[in-house]
């Protein structure tokens, strides 16, 4: 197909990338371990790990996992924030021939139970801060091996002990838990050091990650990401974001404030940084803006992938303006729309254009991005990255003309083969010729730039995280005082959107406070309704389906 966007690629960016240069992600990682051995790869809370140390530690943990009898292709869940143990665990699982299942550490027990049951994970590596949640559901899952990490495990003996003491006893961030036959992370490394990591032949079409995302049904689905899918996207990001000039200037420093359990942070920070020999400055809690600014003050950072809400929060922190931005080459906003006001203020302060990228869990994730040589806000998601084709389709999966609205569909080596054990769901999103239908409605101009104008799905985007109305509604409707409900997204200055629910009461005495408390026990923070509105009835179709669209503030009520 024609790719008019190629004419607008920055100098040096190829039309296509060669995925065949690596047989697997493990191959890519091991090449970097060998090439960049003494360089620092990740730094967190002032302590770092080199490429060589990451090689050794991941080999030890991988050997320990193999010694537990896990068969090739077994799923291993990881439930941690951005700490040094995370990249060690990712590399260990992949090198040992297993599949990584990333889990949001803020998940409630029901959310965790659903994901573990669906993926059939046999092992989990979890930070002790969240072990009490696992305890509540462990008996209902297939988990056989539990590795519990402490915040200070890889910070050195003295510093680690101090950090663990503060986390456990001062801040009281580790609720009591009792898990049978758990193994401490440090013990697993020590035991693995006595073993040898068995070499496993990993092929391009083997599964690397099950990356969970919501759906129109409200049920989380595991996007199956093959080794070749993720390798492709790492190489695509490398070609787009890193230039020969930047490489010649020395080690690139990435701001890793995006969580690694989110596909954007996983690929654009951790894996790209490893491939490029970069240093990832890991931020465990990016919501603590003053602490983030303090961390950034120690580095001349070059690449800053993030979300609009994070950039906006930093611009409102007075001390952020005092940082040294002279080395900042690339800022990329993804996960949610970049607002013009934020982009303009960011460029005025830092001198770096805030480029916008677009992707999904199903696409590893990046498929579109603004060229990094663009000098002003475009209001678009940019153009397709190398080796990527894009079409806009009508409801019959037929391409629409340039300038016409259509569903964005993409095809490329980074696109998943399908959803885990869900052939019908897969068939709904894939065309006969292999294009993935994103569910977003856009308009493409003659240059190939795409502007998103609407969402075909009812998905709500809160600070870059997907929230699906059915999931929220399923929880709210469990309250005995609720007759029926509907959830939508409403605009929010800080997070882009927040959740609002409309409720018809069964119990007339039900209050907003009671329903909010109920949701707090069952939903992760960003999924909880910010607003609750009681109504006597909800708009419905002639067959009784609740019409969420009619509840949106920009829609007129149905006649």
Coordinates of C-alpha atoms in Angstrom, one line a residue:
X1 CA 0.0 0.0 0.0
X2 CA 1.0 3.6 -0.4
X3 CA 2.7 5.2 2.6
X4 CA 2.6 8.9 2.0
X5 CA 4.0 9.5 5.5
X6 CA 7.4 8.3 4.5
X7 CA 8.1 11.6 2.9
X8 CA 7.7 13.3 6.2
X9 CA 10.1 11.0 8.2
X10 CA 13.0 12.8 10.0
X11 CA 16.4 12.4 8.3
X12 CA 17.9 9.0 9.1
X13 CA 14.7 7.2 10.0
X14 CA 14.3 4.1 7.8
X15 CA 11.0 3.1 6.1
X16 CA 11.3 -0.3 7.6
X17 CA 13.2 -2.1 10.4
X18 CA 14.8 -5.6 10.3
X19 CA 13.1 -7.7 12.9
X20 CA 15.1 -10.8 11.9
X21 CA 18.3 -9.5 13.5
X22 CA 17.1 -10.9 16.9
X23 CA 15.6 -14.3 17.4
X24 CA 14.0 -13.2 20.7
X25 CA 13.9 -10.6 23.3
X26 CA 16.3 -12.7 25.3
X27 CA 18.7 -12.5 22.4
X28 CA 18.4 -8.7 22.4
X29 CA 18.9 -8.5 26.1
X30 CA 21.9 -10.8 26.2
X31 CA 23.6 -8.8 23.4
X32 CA 23.2 -5.6 25.4
X33 CA 24.5 -7.3 28.6
X34 CA 27.6 -8.3 26.8
X35 CA 28.1 -5.0 24.9
X36 CA 27.5 -2.6 27.7
X37 CA 28.5 -4.7 30.7
X38 CA 30.1 -2.0 33.1
X39 CA 27.5 0.7 32.3
X40 CA 24.8 1.5 34.7
X41 CA 21.5 0.2 33.3
X42 CA 19.0 1.2 36.0
X43 CA 19.1 3.5 39.0
X44 CA 16.5 3.7 41.7
X45 CA 16.5 5.6 45.0
X46 CA 20.2 6.4 44.5
X47 CA 21.3 2.9 43.9
X48 CA 22.1 1.4 40.5
X49 CA 22.6 -1.9 38.7
X50 CA 24.9 -2.3 35.7
X51 CA 24.2 -4.3 32.6
X52 CA 26.7 -7.0 33.8
X53 CA 25.0 -7.1 37.2
X54 CA 21.6 -7.3 35.6
X55 CA 22.9 -10.2 33.5
X56 CA 24.1 -12.1 36.6
X57 CA 21.1 -11.4 38.8
X58 CA 18.6 -12.3 36.1
X59 CA 20.5 -15.5 35.3
X60 CA 20.4 -16.5 39.0
X61 CA 16.6 -15.8 39.3
X62 CA 16.0 -17.5 36.0
X63 CA 17.9 -20.6 37.2
X64 CA 15.9 -20.6 40.4
X65 CA 12.6 -20.5 38.5
X66 CA 13.7 -23.4 36.2
X67 CA 14.7 -25.4 39.3
X68 CA 11.1 -25.2 40.5
X69 CA 10.0 -27.4 37.7
X70 CA 8.2 -24.8 35.6
X71 CA 7.9 -26.0 32.0
X72 CA 8.8 -23.9 29.0
X73 CA 6.1 -21.3 28.3
X74 CA 4.8 -21.2 31.9
X75 CA 3.3 -17.8 32.9
X76 CA 5.1 -15.9 35.6
X77 CA 3.3 -12.8 37.1
X78 CA 5.1 -9.7 38.2
X79 CA 3.4 -7.3 40.6
X80 CA 5.7 -4.5 41.5
X81 CA 6.2 -0.7 41.1
X82 CA 9.4 0.6 39.5
X83 CA 12.1 -0.9 41.6
X84 CA 15.4 -2.5 40.6
X85 CA 13.9 -6.0 41.1
X86 CA 11.5 -5.4 38.2
X87 CA 14.0 -5.4 35.3
X88 CA 15.8 -8.3 36.9
X89 CA 12.6 -10.3 37.0
X90 CA 11.6 -9.5 33.4
X91 CA 15.0 -10.6 32.1
X92 CA 14.9 -13.7 34.3
X93 CA 11.5 -14.8 33.1
X94 CA 12.2 -14.2 29.4
X95 CA 15.7 -15.8 29.5
X96 CA 14.3 -18.9 31.3
X97 CA 11.8 -19.5 28.5
X98 CA 8.7 -18.3 30.3
X99 CA 6.0 -15.7 29.7
X100 CA 5.8 -12.4 31.7
X101 CA 2.4 -11.4 33.0
X102 CA 2.6 -7.8 34.2
X103 CA 0.1 -6.9 36.9
X104 CA -0.8 -3.4 38.3
X105 CA 0.4 -3.5 42.0
X106 CA -2.6 -1.4 43.0
X107 CA -5.1 -4.0 42.0
X108 CA -7.7 -5.0 44.5
X109 CA -8.1 -8.7 45.4
X110 CA -11.0 -9.3 42.9
X111 CA -9.0 -7.7 40.1
X112 CA -5.9 -9.7 40.9
X113 CA -7.9 -12.9 41.2
X114 CA -9.5 -12.5 37.7
X115 CA -6.2 -11.9 36.0
X116 CA -4.3 -14.7 37.7
X117 CA -7.1 -17.1 37.0
X118 CA -7.3 -16.1 33.3
X119 CA -3.6 -16.3 32.6
X120 CA -3.0 -19.5 34.7
X121 CA 0.2 -18.2 36.2
X122 CA 2.2 -20.7 38.2
X123 CA 4.6 -18.3 39.9
X124 CA 4.5 -14.7 41.0
X125 CA 7.2 -12.1 42.0
X126 CA 5.5 -9.5 44.2
X127 CA 6.7 -6.6 46.3
X128 CA 5.8 -7.3 50.0
X129 CA 3.8 -4.1 50.2
X130 CA 1.1 -5.9 48.1
X131 CA 1.5 -9.4 49.4
X132 CA -1.6 -9.1 51.7
X133 CA -3.8 -8.7 48.5
X134 CA -2.3 -11.9 47.0
X135 CA -3.0 -13.7 50.3
X136 CA -6.7 -13.0 49.9
X137 CA -6.9 -14.8 46.6
X138 CA -4.0 -17.3 46.4
X139 CA -6.1 -20.3 47.1
X140 CA -8.4 -19.5 44.1
X141 CA -5.5 -19.3 41.6
X142 CA -2.9 -21.7 40.0
X143 CA 0.0 -20.0 41.7
X144 CA 2.4 -22.6 43.2
X145 CA 5.5 -20.4 43.8
X146 CA 5.6 -17.0 45.5
X147 CA 8.7 -14.8 45.5
X148 CA 8.3 -11.8 47.8
X149 CA 10.6 -8.8 47.3
X150 CA 11.3 -6.0 49.7
X151 CA 11.8 -2.4 48.7
X152 CA 15.4 -2.4 49.8
X153 CA 16.5 -5.8 48.4
X154 CA 18.9 -4.4 45.8
X155 CA 19.9 -1.1 47.5
X156 CA 22.9 -2.5 49.3
X157 CA 23.0 -4.1 52.8
X158 CA 23.0 -1.0 54.9
X159 CA 20.8 1.2 52.7
X160 CA 18.5 -1.6 52.0
X161 CA 18.0 -2.3 55.7
X162 CA 17.3 1.4 56.4
X163 CA 14.8 1.6 53.5
X164 CA 13.0 -1.6 54.6
X165 CA 12.8 -0.3 58.1
X166 CA 11.3 3.0 57.0
X167 CA 8.8 1.3 54.6
X168 CA 7.7 -1.3 57.1
X169 CA 7.8 0.4 60.5
X170 CA 7.8 4.2 60.0
X171 CA 5.5 4.6 57.0
X172 CA 3.7 1.3 57.7
X173 CA 3.4 0.5 54.0
X174 CA 3.6 -3.3 54.4
X175 CA 0.3 -4.7 55.8
X176 CA 0.7 -8.0 57.6
X177 CA 0.5 -11.1 55.4
X178 CA 0.8 -14.8 55.7
X179 CA 1.7 -16.7 52.5
X180 CA 2.6 -20.4 52.6
X181 CA 6.0 -21.5 51.3
X182 CA 7.0 -18.1 50.1
X183 CA 10.6 -17.5 49.0
X184 CA 12.3 -14.1 49.6
X185 CA 13.7 -12.4 46.5
X186 CA 17.2 -12.3 48.0
X187 CA 17.0 -16.0 48.9
X188 CA 15.9 -16.9 45.3
X189 CA 18.9 -15.0 43.9
X190 CA 21.3 -16.7 46.4
X191 CA 19.9 -20.2 45.6
X192 CA 20.0 -19.5 41.9
X193 CA 23.6 -18.5 42.2
X194 CA 24.4 -22.1 43.0
X195 CA 22.7 -23.3 39.8
X196 CA 23.1 -22.7 36.1
X197 CA 20.6 -21.0 33.8
X198 CA 19.7 -23.7 31.3
X199 CA 19.8 -22.3 27.7
X200 CA 16.4 -22.4 26.1
X201 CA 15.7 -22.1 22.4
X202 CA 13.3 -19.2 22.2
X203 CA 11.7 -18.6 18.8
X204 CA 10.3 -15.4 17.4
X205 CA 6.7 -16.7 17.6
X206 CA 7.0 -17.7 21.2
X207 CA 5.0 -15.6 23.7
X208 CA 7.0 -13.0 25.6
X209 CA 4.2 -11.1 27.4
X210 CA 0.5 -11.4 28.3
X211 CA -0.3 -7.7 28.5
X212 CA -3.8 -7.3 30.0
X213 CA -6.1 -4.7 28.7
X214 CA -9.9 -4.1 29.1
X215 CA -12.5 -4.6 26.5
X216 CA -16.0 -3.6 25.5
X217 CA -17.3 -6.5 27.6
X218 CA -15.6 -5.1 30.7
X219 CA -13.6 -8.3 31.1
X220 CA -9.8 -7.9 31.0
X221 CA -8.1 -9.6 28.1
X222 CA -4.6 -10.8 27.7
X223 CA -3.0 -9.3 24.6
X224 CA -0.6 -12.0 23.4
X225 CA 2.7 -10.3 22.6
X226 CA 5.2 -12.5 20.8
X227 CA 9.0 -12.1 21.1
X228 CA 9.0 -10.8 17.5
X229 CA 6.2 -8.3 18.3
X230 CA 8.1 -6.6 21.1
X231 CA 11.5 -6.8 19.4
X232 CA 9.9 -5.0 16.5
X233 CA 8.5 -2.2 18.6
X234 CA 11.8 -1.7 20.4
X235 CA 13.6 -1.4 17.1
X236 CA 10.8 0.9 15.8
X237 CA 11.2 3.2 18.8
X238 CA 15.0 3.0 18.5
X239 CA 14.8 4.2 14.9
X240 CA 12.3 6.9 15.7
X241 CA 13.7 8.4 18.9
X242 CA 17.4 7.8 18.8
X243 CA 19.7 9.2 16.1
X244 CA 23.3 8.6 15.2
X245 CA 24.1 12.0 16.6
X246 CA 22.5 11.2 20.0
X247 CA 24.4 7.9 20.2
X248 CA 27.7 9.6 19.4
X249 CA 27.0 11.9 22.4
X250 CA 27.3 9.0 24.8
X251 CA 24.9 7.1 27.1
X252 CA 21.4 8.3 26.8
X253 CA 19.5 8.9 30.1
X254 CA 15.8 8.0 30.2
X255 CA 13.3 9.3 32.7
X256 CA 11.5 6.1 33.7
X257 CA 8.5 7.6 35.5
X258 CA 6.0 5.4 33.6
X259 CA 5.3 2.1 35.4
X260 CA 6.9 -0.9 33.8
X261 CA 3.7 -2.9 34.2
X262 CA 2.2 -0.5 31.6
X263 CA 3.2 -1.3 28.0
X264 CA 4.4 2.2 27.2
X265 CA 6.9 2.3 30.1
X266 CA 7.9 -1.3 29.4
X267 CA 8.9 -0.7 25.8
X268 CA 9.7 3.0 25.5
X269 CA 11.8 3.1 28.7
X270 CA 13.1 -0.2 30.0
X271 CA 13.5 -2.3 26.8
X272 CA 14.5 0.6 24.6
X273 CA 17.0 1.7 27.2
X274 CA 18.5 -1.8 27.4
X275 CA 18.7 -2.1 23.6
X276 CA 20.4 1.4 23.4
X277 CA 22.8 1.0 26.3
X278 CA 20.9 3.8 28.1
X279 CA 20.4 4.5 31.8
X280 CA 16.8 4.3 33.1
X281 CA 16.2 6.6 36.1
X282 CA 13.4 4.6 37.8
X283 CA 10.7 6.5 39.7
X284 CA 8.7 4.2 42.1
X285 CA 6.0 6.8 42.7
X286 CA 5.6 9.5 40.0
X287 CA 2.7 11.0 41.8
X288 CA 5.1 12.4 44.4
X289 CA 6.0 15.3 42.2
X290 CA 8.4 17.0 44.6
X291 CA 10.4 13.8 45.1
X292 CA 10.4 13.2 41.3
X293 CA 11.9 16.7 40.8
X294 CA 14.5 16.0 43.4
X295 CA 15.4 12.8 41.6
X296 CA 15.6 14.5 38.2
X297 CA 17.9 17.2 39.6
X298 CA 20.7 14.7 39.8
X299 CA 20.7 13.9 36.1
X300 CA 21.1 15.5 32.7
X301 CA 18.3 13.5 31.1
X302 CA 17.9 13.1 27.3
X303 CA 14.6 11.2 26.8
X304 CA 11.4 11.7 28.7
X305 CA 8.4 9.4 27.8
X306 CA 5.3 10.2 29.9
X307 CA 1.7 11.2 30.0
X308 CA 0.0 14.5 29.7
X309 CA -1.0 14.5 33.4
X310 CA 2.6 14.0 34.5
X311 CA 3.9 16.8 32.3
X312 CA 1.1 19.1 33.5
X313 CA 1.9 18.3 37.2
X314 CA 5.6 19.0 36.7
X315 CA 4.8 22.4 35.0
X316 CA 2.9 23.3 38.2
X317 CA 5.8 22.5 40.5
X318 CA 7.9 25.6 40.9
X319 CA 11.2 23.7 41.5
X320 CA 10.9 21.9 38.2
X321 CA 11.7 25.1 36.3
X322 CA 15.1 25.2 38.0
X323 CA 16.3 21.9 36.5
X324 CA 18.9 21.6 33.7
X325 CA 17.0 20.8 30.4
X326 CA 20.0 21.4 28.2
X327 CA 20.4 17.7 27.4
X328 CA 16.7 17.0 26.9
X329 CA 16.2 15.9 23.2
X330 CA 13.0 14.0 23.1
X331 CA 9.8 14.3 25.1
X332 CA 7.0 11.9 24.1
X333 CA 3.5 12.0 25.5
X334 CA 1.4 8.8 25.1
X335 CA -1.4 6.9 26.8
X336 CA -3.8 9.9 26.5
X337 CA -4.1 13.0 24.4
X338 CA -1.5 15.7 24.8
X339 CA -3.2 19.0 25.5
X340 CA -2.1 22.0 23.5
X341 CA -1.7 24.2 26.6
X342 CA 0.6 21.7 28.2
X343 CA 2.6 21.1 25.1
X344 CA 3.2 24.9 24.6
X345 CA 4.2 25.5 28.2
X346 CA 6.5 22.4 28.1
X347 CA 8.3 23.7 25.0
X348 CA 8.6 27.2 26.4
X349 CA 10.2 26.0 29.7
X350 CA 12.3 23.0 28.5
X351 CA 13.0 23.9 24.9
X352 CA 11.9 20.4 23.9
X353 CA 8.9 19.8 21.7
X354 CA 6.3 17.6 23.4
X355 CA 5.7 15.0 20.7
X356 CA 2.6 12.8 20.8
X357 CA 2.6 9.1 20.3
X358 CA -0.2 6.6 20.0
X359 CA -0.4 2.9 20.7
X360 CA -2.2 0.1 22.5
X361 CA -1.3 -3.0 24.5
X362 CA -2.3 -4.9 21.4
X363 CA 0.5 -3.2 19.4
X364 CA 3.4 -3.5 21.8
X365 CA 2.5 -0.4 21.9
X366 CA 3.7 2.3 19.5
X367 CA 2.2 2.6 16.0
X368 CA 2.0 6.4 15.5
X369 CA 4.3 9.2 16.7
X370 CA 5.0 12.9 15.9
X371 CA 8.4 13.2 14.1
X372 CA 10.9 14.4 16.7
X373 CA 12.1 17.1 14.4
X374 CA 8.7 18.8 14.5
X375 CA 9.0 22.1 16.3
X376 CA 5.4 22.9 17.4
X377 CA 2.3 21.2 18.6
X378 CA 0.4 19.5 15.8
X379 CA -2.8 18.3 17.5
X380 CA -2.4 14.9 16.0
X381 CA -1.0 11.5 17.0
X382 CA 1.6 11.9 14.2
X383 CA 2.3 9.4 11.5
X384 CA 3.0 5.6 11.4
X385 CA 6.4 4.5 12.6
X386 CA 8.6 2.3 10.4
X387 CA 7.2 -1.0 9.0
X388 CA 3.7 0.1 10.0
X389 CA 0.7 0.5 7.7
X390 CA -2.4 2.4 8.6
X391 CA -5.9 2.7 7.2
X392 CA -9.2 4.3 8.3
X393 CA -12.1 2.0 7.9
X394 CA -15.9 2.4 7.7
X395 CA -18.3 0.1 9.5
X396 CA -17.9 -2.4 6.7
X397 CA -14.1 -2.5 7.1
X398 CA -13.7 -0.6 3.8
X399 CA -11.1 2.2 3.6
X400 CA -12.5 5.7 3.7
X401 CA -11.2 8.7 1.6
X402 CA -8.5 11.0 3.0
X403 CA -10.2 13.6 5.2
X404 CA -13.1 11.4 6.1
X405 CA -13.7 9.9 9.5
X406 CA -13.0 6.2 10.0
X407 CA -11.8 3.6 12.5
X408 CA -8.0 3.6 12.8
X409 CA -6.7 0.2 11.8
X410 CA -3.0 -0.8 11.8
X411 CA -0.8 -3.6 10.5
X412 CA 2.8 -4.2 11.3
X413 CA 5.3 -6.6 13.0
X414 CA 4.4 -5.1 16.4
X415 CA 0.7 -6.1 16.2
X416 CA -0.4 -9.0 18.4
X417 CA -1.6 -12.3 16.9
X418 CA -4.7 -12.2 19.2
X419 CA -6.1 -12.3 22.7
X420 CA -5.3 -15.1 25.2
X421 CA -7.8 -17.9 24.8
X422 CA -10.4 -15.6 23.2
X423 CA -10.7 -16.4 19.5
X424 CA -14.1 -14.7 19.1
X425 CA -12.8 -11.4 20.7
X426 CA -9.7 -11.7 18.4
X427 CA -11.9 -12.1 15.3
X428 CA -13.8 -9.0 16.2
X429 CA -10.7 -6.7 16.1
X430 CA -8.8 -8.2 13.2
X431 CA -9.6 -7.8 9.5
X432 CA -9.3 -10.6 7.0
X433 CA -6.0 -9.0 5.7
X434 CA -4.4 -8.6 9.1
X435 CA -5.2 -5.1 10.2
X436 CA -6.0 -4.5 13.9
X437 CA -9.0 -2.3 14.5
X438 CA -8.2 0.1 17.3
X439 CA -11.7 1.3 18.2
X440 CA -10.6 4.9 17.8
X441 CA -12.1 7.1 15.2
X442 CA -9.7 9.4 13.3
X443 CA -9.1 11.5 10.2
X444 CA -6.0 11.2 8.1
X445 CA -4.6 14.1 6.0
X446 CA -2.6 13.8 2.7
X447 CA 0.7 13.6 4.7
X448 CA -0.5 10.6 6.7
X449 CA -1.0 12.6 10.0
X450 CA -3.9 11.3 12.0
X451 CA -6.1 13.2 14.4
X452 CA -8.3 11.3 16.8
X453 CA -11.9 12.7 16.8
X454 CA -13.8 10.1 18.8
X455 CA -13.8 6.7 20.4
X456 CA -15.8 3.9 19.0
X457 CA -15.6 2.1 22.2
X458 CA -16.9 3.5 25.5
X459 CA -13.4 3.2 27.1
X460 CA -12.5 5.9 29.6
X461 CA -8.9 7.1 29.7
X462 CA -7.7 8.1 33.2
X463 CA -4.1 9.4 33.3
X464 CA -3.2 7.0 30.4
X465 CA -4.9 4.0 32.0
X466 CA -7.9 2.3 30.3
X467 CA -11.1 2.1 32.4
X468 CA -13.9 0.1 30.9
X469 CA -17.5 1.1 31.9
X470 CA -18.7 -2.5 32.2
X471 CA -16.1 -3.3 34.8
X472 CA -17.1 -0.3 36.9
X473 CA -20.8 -1.0 36.4
X474 CA -20.3 -4.6 37.4
X475 CA -18.9 -3.5 40.8
X476 CA -21.4 -0.7 41.4
X477 CA -24.3 -3.0 40.6
X478 CA -23.2 -5.5 43.2
X479 CA -24.3 -3.0 45.9
X480 CA -27.7 -4.1 47.3
X481 CA -28.9 -0.6 47.2
X482 CA -28.4 -0.2 43.4
X483 CA -31.1 -1.0 40.9
X484 CA -29.1 -0.1 37.7
X485 CA -26.2 2.1 36.8
X486 CA -24.1 3.4 33.9
X487 CA -20.5 4.7 33.9
X488 CA -19.0 7.3 31.5
X489 CA -15.8 9.4 31.4
X490 CA -16.0 13.1 32.0
X491 CA -13.3 15.7 31.4
X492 CA -10.8 16.4 34.1
X493 CA -8.1 19.0 34.1
X494 CA -5.5 16.8 35.8
X495 CA -6.1 13.3 34.5
X496 CA -7.8 13.9 31.2
X497 CA -10.9 12.0 32.2
X498 CA -12.4 10.6 35.4
X499 CA -15.2 8.1 36.0
X500 CA -18.7 9.2 36.6
X501 CA -21.6 6.8 37.4
X502 CA -25.3 7.4 37.1
X503 CA -27.3 5.3 39.6
X504 CA -30.9 4.4 39.9
X505 CA -31.5 3.5 43.6
X506 CA -33.1 0.3 44.8
X507 CA -32.7 1.4 48.4
X508 CA -33.9 5.1 48.7
X509 CA -31.5 5.6 51.7
X510 CA -28.4 4.9 49.7
X511 CA -25.9 7.7 49.8
X512 CA -22.9 8.7 47.6
X513 CA -20.6 8.2 50.6
X514 CA -21.8 4.6 51.0
X515 CA -21.4 3.8 47.4
X516 CA -17.9 5.4 47.2
X517 CA -16.8 3.3 50.2
X518 CA -18.1 0.2 48.5
X519 CA -16.2 0.9 45.3
X520 CA -13.0 1.7 47.2
X521 CA -12.8 -1.8 48.5
X522 CA -13.3 -3.3 45.0
X523 CA -11.7 -1.0 42.4
X524 CA -8.2 0.4 41.9
X525 CA -8.0 4.1 42.6
X526 CA -8.1 5.3 39.0
X527 CA -11.2 3.1 38.3
X528 CA -13.2 4.5 41.2
X529 CA -16.1 6.9 40.4
X530 CA -15.1 10.5 41.1
X531 CA -18.7 11.6 40.6
X532 CA -21.9 9.8 41.5
X533 CA -25.2 11.1 40.3
X534 CA -28.5 9.6 41.3
X535 CA -31.3 9.5 38.8
X536 CA -34.9 8.2 38.7
X537 CA -34.2 6.5 35.3
X538 CA -31.5 6.0 32.7
X539 CA -31.8 6.5 29.0
X540 CA -32.3 3.3 27.1
X541 CA -32.8 2.0 23.5
X542 CA -36.0 0.4 22.3
X543 CA -34.6 -3.0 23.4
X544 CA -33.7 -1.8 26.8
X545 CA -30.0 -1.2 26.4
X546 CA -28.7 1.7 28.6
X547 CA -27.4 4.4 26.3
X548 CA -24.2 5.7 27.9
X549 CA -23.7 8.1 24.9
X550 CA -26.8 10.0 26.0
X551 CA -25.3 10.5 29.4
X552 CA -22.2 12.3 28.2
X553 CA -22.2 16.0 28.9
X554 CA -21.6 16.8 25.2
X555 CA -24.7 14.9 24.2
X556 CA -28.3 16.1 24.2
X557 CA -30.7 13.8 26.0
X558 CA -32.6 11.4 23.8
X559 CA -36.0 12.7 22.6

